[in-house]
Amino acid sequence: MTLNPDWQSALRAAGSAAQQETYQGETLNFETPAALFSRLTERRWALVQALMGAGELSLGELARRVSRDVKRVHEDVLKLTELGLVERTATGGVLCPFADIHVDLRLRQAA
């Protein structure tokens, strides 16, 4: 994940990575810190962390593991699915396909 207000340069970088011979991973870019933190809340991060390495879990089991209401977990899973951080399975479960997630956040002094 990156924070880059210049979405065009982020798109070019992703295009260059796609041309490589080996898998370079996935990149999710946000234009501002506010955009990042509004989409990836603390509770959503907790869901991703609970799913990493756990294999497929039902929504009920995921909610139990994070001590949250199933309805709210379902809402957050929908948002995480839109971002590509988790996947829904054919049997209705949810999983995180990533073993490692790296967040690159750089803040610079305003010009």
mmCIF file of N, CA and C in Angstrom:
data_model
loop_
_atom_site.group_PDB
_atom_site.id
_atom_site.type_symbol
_atom_site.label_atom_id
_atom_site.label_comp_id
_atom_site.label_asym_id
_atom_site.label_seq_id
_atom_site.Cartn_x
_atom_site.Cartn_y
_atom_site.Cartn_z
ATOM 1 N N MET A 1 0.840 -1.156 0.000
ATOM 2 C CA MET A 1 0.000 0.000 0.000
ATOM 3 C C MET A 1 0.888 1.221 0.000
ATOM 4 N N THR A 2 0.477 2.194 -0.749
ATOM 5 C CA THR A 2 1.260 3.422 -0.813
ATOM 6 C C THR A 2 0.343 4.620 -0.627
ATOM 7 N N LEU A 3 0.957 5.721 -0.315
ATOM 8 C CA LEU A 3 0.266 6.990 -0.229
ATOM 9 C C LEU A 3 0.946 7.898 -1.235
ATOM 10 N N ASN A 4 0.245 8.217 -2.310
ATOM 11 C CA ASN A 4 0.837 9.007 -3.372
ATOM 12 C C ASN A 4 -0.234 9.876 -3.998
ATOM 13 N N PRO A 5 -0.190 11.199 -3.785
ATOM 14 C CA PRO A 5 -1.207 12.066 -4.368
ATOM 15 C C PRO A 5 -1.130 12.123 -5.891
ATOM 16 N N ASP A 6 0.002 11.738 -6.452
ATOM 17 C CA ASP A 6 0.165 11.728 -7.903
ATOM 18 C C ASP A 6 -0.246 10.353 -8.409
ATOM 19 N N TRP A 7 -1.539 10.149 -8.604
ATOM 20 C CA TRP A 7 -2.053 8.840 -8.998
ATOM 21 C C TRP A 7 -1.497 8.390 -10.341
ATOM 22 N N GLN A 8 -1.128 9.340 -11.195
ATOM 23 C CA GLN A 8 -0.596 8.957 -12.501
ATOM 24 C C GLN A 8 0.772 8.292 -12.364
ATOM 25 N N SER A 9 1.626 8.825 -11.481
ATOM 26 C CA SER A 9 2.932 8.188 -11.288
ATOM 27 C C SER A 9 2.766 6.831 -10.615
ATOM 28 N N ALA A 10 1.798 6.704 -9.704
ATOM 29 C CA ALA A 10 1.533 5.417 -9.063
ATOM 30 C C ALA A 10 1.065 4.396 -10.100
ATOM 31 N N LEU A 11 0.252 4.842 -11.050
ATOM 32 C CA LEU A 11 -0.217 3.959 -12.110
ATOM 33 C C LEU A 11 0.939 3.534 -13.020
ATOM 34 N N ARG A 12 1.834 4.471 -13.339
ATOM 35 C CA ARG A 12 3.000 4.136 -14.160
ATOM 36 C C ARG A 12 3.892 3.120 -13.444
ATOM 37 N N ALA A 13 4.097 3.316 -12.148
ATOM 38 C CA ALA A 13 4.929 2.387 -11.372
ATOM 39 C C ALA A 13 4.307 0.991 -11.351
ATOM 40 N N ALA A 14 2.995 0.936 -11.194
ATOM 41 C CA ALA A 14 2.314 -0.366 -11.210
ATOM 42 C C ALA A 14 2.441 -1.018 -12.579
ATOM 43 N N GLY A 15 2.356 -0.224 -13.639
ATOM 44 C CA GLY A 15 2.516 -0.753 -14.993
ATOM 45 C C GLY A 15 3.910 -1.301 -15.220
ATOM 46 N N SER A 16 4.924 -0.611 -14.707
ATOM 47 C CA SER A 16 6.303 -1.090 -14.833
ATOM 48 C C SER A 16 6.489 -2.402 -14.066
ATOM 49 N N ALA A 17 5.917 -2.481 -12.883
ATOM 50 C CA ALA A 17 6.031 -3.704 -12.084
ATOM 51 C C ALA A 17 5.360 -4.875 -12.788
ATOM 52 N N ALA A 18 4.274 -4.600 -13.487
ATOM 53 C CA ALA A 18 3.550 -5.663 -14.193
ATOM 54 C C ALA A 18 4.361 -6.234 -15.351
ATOM 55 N N GLN A 19 5.322 -5.482 -15.843
ATOM 56 C CA GLN A 19 6.148 -5.939 -16.959
ATOM 57 C C GLN A 19 7.303 -6.830 -16.516
ATOM 58 N N GLN A 20 7.531 -6.938 -15.219
ATOM 59 C CA GLN A 20 8.648 -7.730 -14.697
ATOM 60 C C GLN A 20 8.411 -9.221 -14.912
ATOM 61 N N GLU A 21 9.488 -9.971 -14.949
ATOM 62 C CA GLU A 21 9.429 -11.422 -15.148
ATOM 63 C C GLU A 21 8.881 -12.148 -13.921
ATOM 64 N N THR A 22 9.147 -11.609 -12.724
ATOM 65 C CA THR A 22 8.699 -12.260 -11.499
ATOM 66 C C THR A 22 7.562 -11.455 -10.871
ATOM 67 N N TYR A 23 6.790 -12.132 -10.053
ATOM 68 C CA TYR A 23 5.649 -11.492 -9.384
ATOM 69 C C TYR A 23 6.139 -10.395 -8.439
ATOM 70 N N GLN A 24 5.600 -9.222 -8.584
ATOM 71 C CA GLN A 24 6.022 -8.068 -7.794
ATOM 72 C C GLN A 24 5.059 -7.724 -6.665
ATOM 73 N N GLY A 25 3.984 -8.467 -6.520
ATOM 74 C CA GLY A 25 3.011 -8.179 -5.477
ATOM 75 C C GLY A 25 1.934 -7.236 -5.976
ATOM 76 N N GLU A 26 1.024 -6.930 -5.103
ATOM 77 C CA GLU A 26 -0.089 -6.038 -5.418
ATOM 78 C C GLU A 26 0.190 -4.672 -4.796
ATOM 79 N N THR A 27 -0.327 -3.623 -5.422
ATOM 80 C CA THR A 27 -0.179 -2.273 -4.883
ATOM 81 C C THR A 27 -1.539 -1.624 -4.782
ATOM 82 N N LEU A 28 -1.798 -1.044 -3.642
ATOM 83 C CA LEU A 28 -3.021 -0.304 -3.395
ATOM 84 C C LEU A 28 -2.590 1.097 -3.011
ATOM 85 N N ASN A 29 -2.991 2.095 -3.802
ATOM 86 C CA ASN A 29 -2.536 3.464 -3.581
ATOM 87 C C ASN A 29 -3.687 4.352 -3.123
ATOM 88 N N PHE A 30 -3.398 5.241 -2.181
ATOM 89 C CA PHE A 30 -4.354 6.238 -1.711
ATOM 90 C C PHE A 30 -3.765 7.617 -1.944
ATOM 91 N N GLU A 31 -4.611 8.564 -2.319
ATOM 92 C CA GLU A 31 -4.128 9.911 -2.636
ATOM 93 C C GLU A 31 -3.782 10.732 -1.404
ATOM 94 N N THR A 32 -4.451 10.470 -0.283
ATOM 95 C CA THR A 32 -4.215 11.247 0.933
ATOM 96 C C THR A 32 -4.244 10.331 2.150
ATOM 97 N N PRO A 33 -3.645 10.775 3.254
ATOM 98 C CA PRO A 33 -3.765 9.993 4.486
ATOM 99 C C PRO A 33 -5.233 9.828 4.905
ATOM 100 N N ALA A 34 -6.038 10.855 4.717
ATOM 101 C CA ALA A 34 -7.453 10.765 5.082
ATOM 102 C C ALA A 34 -8.154 9.662 4.298
ATOM 103 N N ALA A 35 -7.826 9.533 3.020
ATOM 104 C CA ALA A 35 -8.433 8.473 2.203
ATOM 105 C C ALA A 35 -8.013 7.097 2.707
ATOM 106 N N LEU A 36 -6.749 6.951 3.061
ATOM 107 C CA LEU A 36 -6.252 5.683 3.600
ATOM 108 C C LEU A 36 -6.972 5.328 4.888
ATOM 109 N N PHE A 37 -6.986 6.252 5.842
ATOM 110 C CA PHE A 37 -7.530 5.947 7.168
ATOM 111 C C PHE A 37 -9.055 5.878 7.188
ATOM 112 N N SER A 38 -9.714 6.486 6.221
ATOM 113 C CA SER A 38 -11.175 6.358 6.180
ATOM 114 C C SER A 38 -11.583 4.999 5.610
ATOM 115 N N ARG A 39 -10.793 4.439 4.727
ATOM 116 C CA ARG A 39 -11.106 3.141 4.136
ATOM 117 C C ARG A 39 -10.571 1.984 4.973
ATOM 118 N N LEU A 40 -9.432 2.185 5.601
ATOM 119 C CA LEU A 40 -8.821 1.123 6.398
ATOM 120 C C LEU A 40 -8.804 1.523 7.865
ATOM 121 N N THR A 41 -9.961 1.365 8.487
ATOM 122 C CA THR A 41 -10.115 1.730 9.890
ATOM 123 C C THR A 41 -9.424 0.711 10.787
ATOM 124 N N GLU A 42 -9.313 1.047 12.055
ATOM 125 C CA GLU A 42 -8.691 0.140 13.016
ATOM 126 C C GLU A 42 -9.423 -1.197 13.065
ATOM 127 N N ARG A 43 -10.736 -1.183 13.022
ATOM 128 C CA ARG A 43 -11.511 -2.429 13.070
ATOM 129 C C ARG A 43 -11.324 -3.260 11.802
ATOM 130 N N ARG A 44 -11.203 -2.606 10.666
ATOM 131 C CA ARG A 44 -10.963 -3.338 9.420
ATOM 132 C C ARG A 44 -9.573 -3.956 9.407
ATOM 133 N N TRP A 45 -8.578 -3.234 9.945
ATOM 134 C CA TRP A 45 -7.228 -3.801 10.057
ATOM 135 C C TRP A 45 -7.260 -5.040 10.942
ATOM 136 N N ALA A 46 -8.052 -4.990 12.020
ATOM 137 C CA ALA A 46 -8.149 -6.138 12.922
ATOM 138 C C ALA A 46 -8.730 -7.352 12.196
ATOM 139 N N LEU A 47 -9.687 -7.118 11.295
ATOM 140 C CA LEU A 47 -10.238 -8.219 10.508
ATOM 141 C C LEU A 47 -9.176 -8.822 9.592
ATOM 142 N N VAL A 48 -8.430 -7.963 8.917
ATOM 143 C CA VAL A 48 -7.366 -8.458 8.026
ATOM 144 C C VAL A 48 -6.358 -9.268 8.826
ATOM 145 N N GLN A 49 -5.962 -8.750 9.968
ATOM 146 C CA GLN A 49 -4.983 -9.452 10.792
ATOM 147 C C GLN A 49 -5.524 -10.799 11.270
ATOM 148 N N ALA A 50 -6.797 -10.849 11.649
ATOM 149 C CA ALA A 50 -7.391 -12.110 12.100
ATOM 150 C C ALA A 50 -7.462 -13.130 10.967
ATOM 151 N N LEU A 51 -7.602 -12.648 9.740
ATOM 152 C CA LEU A 51 -7.714 -13.545 8.587
ATOM 153 C C LEU A 51 -6.367 -14.022 8.046
ATOM 154 N N MET A 52 -5.334 -13.233 8.224
ATOM 155 C CA MET A 52 -4.025 -13.597 7.669
ATOM 156 C C MET A 52 -3.557 -14.926 8.268
ATOM 157 N N GLY A 53 -3.335 -15.886 7.389
ATOM 158 C CA GLY A 53 -2.848 -17.191 7.815
ATOM 159 C C GLY A 53 -3.894 -18.108 8.418
ATOM 160 N N ALA A 54 -5.133 -17.637 8.513
ATOM 161 C CA ALA A 54 -6.180 -18.444 9.150
ATOM 162 C C ALA A 54 -6.915 -19.335 8.165
ATOM 163 N N GLY A 55 -6.681 -19.143 6.878
ATOM 164 C CA GLY A 55 -7.451 -19.889 5.895
ATOM 165 C C GLY A 55 -8.857 -19.322 5.791
ATOM 166 N N GLU A 56 -9.753 -20.098 5.230
ATOM 167 C CA GLU A 56 -11.131 -19.636 5.062
ATOM 168 C C GLU A 56 -11.884 -19.680 6.384
ATOM 169 N N LEU A 57 -12.556 -18.576 6.702
ATOM 170 C CA LEU A 57 -13.392 -18.506 7.902
ATOM 171 C C LEU A 57 -14.799 -18.071 7.504
ATOM 172 N N SER A 58 -15.786 -18.532 8.239
ATOM 173 C CA SER A 58 -17.143 -18.029 8.048
ATOM 174 C C SER A 58 -17.213 -16.635 8.662
ATOM 175 N N LEU A 59 -18.197 -15.856 8.261
ATOM 176 C CA LEU A 59 -18.360 -14.528 8.855
ATOM 177 C C LEU A 59 -18.622 -14.633 10.350
ATOM 178 N N GLY A 60 -19.391 -15.637 10.746
ATOM 179 C CA GLY A 60 -19.669 -15.835 12.171
ATOM 180 C C GLY A 60 -18.417 -16.124 12.972
ATOM 181 N N GLU A 61 -17.547 -16.974 12.441
ATOM 182 C CA GLU A 61 -16.296 -17.297 13.127
ATOM 183 C C GLU A 61 -15.375 -16.090 13.174
ATOM 184 N N LEU A 62 -15.311 -15.338 12.083
ATOM 185 C CA LEU A 62 -14.486 -14.133 12.070
ATOM 186 C C LEU A 62 -14.987 -13.134 13.105
ATOM 187 N N ALA A 63 -16.300 -12.934 13.159
ATOM 188 C CA ALA A 63 -16.883 -12.015 14.146
ATOM 189 C C ALA A 63 -16.561 -12.475 15.565
ATOM 190 N N ARG A 64 -16.633 -13.783 15.809
ATOM 191 C CA ARG A 64 -16.322 -14.313 17.133
ATOM 192 C C ARG A 64 -14.865 -14.042 17.497
ATOM 193 N N ARG A 65 -13.961 -14.227 16.530
ATOM 194 C CA ARG A 65 -12.534 -14.040 16.806
ATOM 195 C C ARG A 65 -12.170 -12.596 17.128
ATOM 196 N N VAL A 66 -12.922 -11.651 16.589
ATOM 197 C CA VAL A 66 -12.620 -10.236 16.858
ATOM 198 C C VAL A 66 -13.619 -9.611 17.835
ATOM 199 N N SER A 67 -14.493 -10.438 18.398
ATOM 200 C CA SER A 67 -15.495 -10.002 19.390
ATOM 201 C C SER A 67 -16.356 -8.852 18.880
ATOM 202 N N ARG A 68 -16.916 -9.070 17.678
ATOM 203 C CA ARG A 68 -17.777 -8.047 17.072
ATOM 204 C C ARG A 68 -19.063 -8.665 16.562
ATOM 205 N N ASP A 69 -20.025 -7.833 16.287
ATOM 206 C CA ASP A 69 -21.311 -8.224 15.732
ATOM 207 C C ASP A 69 -21.139 -8.709 14.288
ATOM 208 N N VAL A 70 -21.822 -9.793 13.915
ATOM 209 C CA VAL A 70 -21.697 -10.366 12.573
ATOM 210 C C VAL A 70 -22.114 -9.358 11.503
ATOM 211 N N LYS A 71 -23.163 -8.605 11.751
ATOM 212 C CA LYS A 71 -23.638 -7.629 10.754
ATOM 213 C C LYS A 71 -22.566 -6.585 10.449
ATOM 214 N N ARG A 72 -21.925 -6.068 11.471
ATOM 215 C CA ARG A 72 -20.884 -5.050 11.279
ATOM 216 C C ARG A 72 -19.636 -5.651 10.619
ATOM 217 N N VAL A 73 -19.299 -6.867 10.981
ATOM 218 C CA VAL A 73 -18.171 -7.545 10.347
ATOM 219 C C VAL A 73 -18.477 -7.738 8.864
ATOM 220 N N HIS A 74 -19.699 -8.130 8.540
ATOM 221 C CA HIS A 74 -20.102 -8.305 7.146
ATOM 222 C C HIS A 74 -19.938 -7.007 6.374
ATOM 223 N N GLU A 75 -20.361 -5.889 6.949
ATOM 224 C CA GLU A 75 -20.222 -4.578 6.296
ATOM 225 C C GLU A 75 -18.751 -4.257 6.034
ATOM 226 N N ASP A 76 -17.899 -4.514 7.021
ATOM 227 C CA ASP A 76 -16.474 -4.230 6.859
ATOM 228 C C ASP A 76 -15.819 -5.180 5.856
ATOM 229 N N VAL A 77 -16.247 -6.426 5.839
ATOM 230 C CA VAL A 77 -15.711 -7.385 4.868
ATOM 231 C C VAL A 77 -16.053 -6.929 3.445
ATOM 232 N N LEU A 78 -17.239 -6.378 3.244
ATOM 233 C CA LEU A 78 -17.602 -5.861 1.920
ATOM 234 C C LEU A 78 -16.623 -4.772 1.482
ATOM 235 N N LYS A 79 -16.288 -3.861 2.379
ATOM 236 C CA LYS A 79 -15.335 -2.791 2.059
ATOM 237 C C LYS A 79 -13.941 -3.354 1.795
ATOM 238 N N LEU A 80 -13.514 -4.301 2.600
ATOM 239 C CA LEU A 80 -12.191 -4.902 2.408
ATOM 240 C C LEU A 80 -12.128 -5.699 1.113
ATOM 241 N N THR A 81 -13.242 -6.294 0.724
ATOM 242 C CA THR A 81 -13.308 -7.020 -0.543
ATOM 243 C C THR A 81 -13.182 -6.051 -1.714
ATOM 244 N N GLU A 82 -13.845 -4.897 -1.613
ATOM 245 C CA GLU A 82 -13.742 -3.868 -2.656
ATOM 246 C C GLU A 82 -12.293 -3.427 -2.839
ATOM 247 N N LEU A 83 -11.548 -3.345 -1.751
ATOM 248 C CA LEU A 83 -10.145 -2.937 -1.797
ATOM 249 C C LEU A 83 -9.230 -4.063 -2.256
ATOM 250 N N GLY A 84 -9.715 -5.290 -2.234
ATOM 251 C CA GLY A 84 -8.908 -6.428 -2.650
ATOM 252 C C GLY A 84 -8.044 -7.017 -1.543
ATOM 253 N N LEU A 85 -8.299 -6.629 -0.297
ATOM 254 C CA LEU A 85 -7.494 -7.140 0.810
ATOM 255 C C LEU A 85 -7.997 -8.481 1.325
ATOM 256 N N VAL A 86 -9.273 -8.766 1.116
ATOM 257 C CA VAL A 86 -9.831 -10.068 1.460
ATOM 258 C C VAL A 86 -10.668 -10.556 0.280
ATOM 259 N N GLU A 87 -10.933 -11.840 0.283
ATOM 260 C CA GLU A 87 -11.722 -12.448 -0.794
ATOM 261 C C GLU A 87 -12.849 -13.269 -0.196
ATOM 262 N N ARG A 88 -13.982 -13.276 -0.868
ATOM 263 C CA ARG A 88 -15.095 -14.162 -0.498
ATOM 264 C C ARG A 88 -14.916 -15.465 -1.266
ATOM 265 N N THR A 89 -15.256 -16.564 -0.649
ATOM 266 C CA THR A 89 -15.118 -17.865 -1.282
ATOM 267 C C THR A 89 -16.457 -18.331 -1.833
ATOM 268 N N ALA A 90 -16.418 -19.372 -2.640
ATOM 269 C CA ALA A 90 -17.633 -19.919 -3.246
ATOM 270 C C ALA A 90 -18.588 -20.462 -2.188
ATOM 271 N N THR A 91 -18.056 -20.842 -1.034
ATOM 272 C CA THR A 91 -18.901 -21.391 0.034
ATOM 273 C C THR A 91 -19.402 -20.315 0.992
ATOM 274 N N GLY A 92 -19.109 -19.045 0.695
ATOM 275 C CA GLY A 92 -19.591 -17.949 1.531
ATOM 276 C C GLY A 92 -18.629 -17.502 2.607
ATOM 277 N N GLY A 93 -17.486 -18.146 2.678
ATOM 278 C CA GLY A 93 -16.490 -17.764 3.669
ATOM 279 C C GLY A 93 -15.674 -16.576 3.194
ATOM 280 N N VAL A 94 -14.699 -16.237 3.988
ATOM 281 C CA VAL A 94 -13.817 -15.114 3.675
ATOM 282 C C VAL A 94 -12.393 -15.514 4.026
ATOM 283 N N LEU A 95 -11.440 -14.999 3.232
ATOM 284 C CA LEU A 95 -10.035 -15.275 3.521
ATOM 285 C C LEU A 95 -9.175 -14.101 3.061
ATOM 286 N N CYS A 96 -7.983 -14.034 3.625
ATOM 287 C CA CYS A 96 -6.993 -13.046 3.217
ATOM 288 C C CYS A 96 -5.912 -13.798 2.445
ATOM 289 N N PRO A 97 -5.733 -13.468 1.145
ATOM 290 C CA PRO A 97 -4.774 -14.210 0.336
ATOM 291 C C PRO A 97 -3.322 -13.789 0.533
ATOM 292 N N PHE A 98 -3.068 -12.857 1.429
ATOM 293 C CA PHE A 98 -1.719 -12.319 1.594
ATOM 294 C C PHE A 98 -1.070 -12.818 2.878
ATOM 295 N N ALA A 99 0.216 -13.147 2.791
ATOM 296 C CA ALA A 99 0.993 -13.541 3.963
ATOM 297 C C ALA A 99 1.707 -12.342 4.571
ATOM 298 N N ASP A 100 1.817 -11.269 3.796
ATOM 299 C CA ASP A 100 2.544 -10.085 4.238
ATOM 300 C C ASP A 100 1.924 -8.856 3.583
ATOM 301 N N ILE A 101 1.663 -7.842 4.377
ATOM 302 C CA ILE A 101 1.146 -6.576 3.851
ATOM 303 C C ILE A 101 2.079 -5.482 4.338
ATOM 304 N N HIS A 102 2.595 -4.715 3.399
ATOM 305 C CA HIS A 102 3.528 -3.632 3.710
ATOM 306 C C HIS A 102 2.844 -2.303 3.409
ATOM 307 N N VAL A 103 2.905 -1.379 4.358
ATOM 308 C CA VAL A 103 2.333 -0.051 4.168
ATOM 309 C C VAL A 103 3.480 0.947 4.098
ATOM 310 N N ASP A 104 3.526 1.707 3.013
ATOM 311 C CA ASP A 104 4.563 2.711 2.798
ATOM 312 C C ASP A 104 3.894 4.074 2.885
ATOM 313 N N LEU A 105 4.172 4.791 3.947
ATOM 314 C CA LEU A 105 3.537 6.081 4.189
ATOM 315 C C LEU A 105 4.627 7.130 4.384
ATOM 316 N N ARG A 106 4.653 8.105 3.510
ATOM 317 C CA ARG A 106 5.650 9.166 3.610
ATOM 318 C C ARG A 106 4.920 10.497 3.736
ATOM 319 N N LEU A 107 5.281 11.255 4.744
ATOM 320 C CA LEU A 107 4.730 12.603 4.922
ATOM 321 C C LEU A 107 5.856 13.602 4.693
ATOM 322 N N ARG A 108 5.569 14.609 3.906
ATOM 323 C CA ARG A 108 6.569 15.636 3.612
ATOM 324 C C ARG A 108 6.039 17.006 4.033
ATOM 325 N N GLN A 109 6.974 17.871 4.311
ATOM 326 C CA GLN A 109 6.629 19.248 4.642
ATOM 327 C C GLN A 109 5.962 19.882 3.432
ATOM 328 N N ALA A 110 4.889 20.620 3.684
ATOM 329 C CA ALA A 110 4.181 21.287 2.593
ATOM 330 C C ALA A 110 5.090 22.321 1.934
ATOM 331 N N ALA A 111 4.964 22.424 0.629
ATOM 332 C CA ALA A 111 5.803 23.366 -0.123
ATOM 333 C C ALA A 111 5.388 24.803 0.112
#
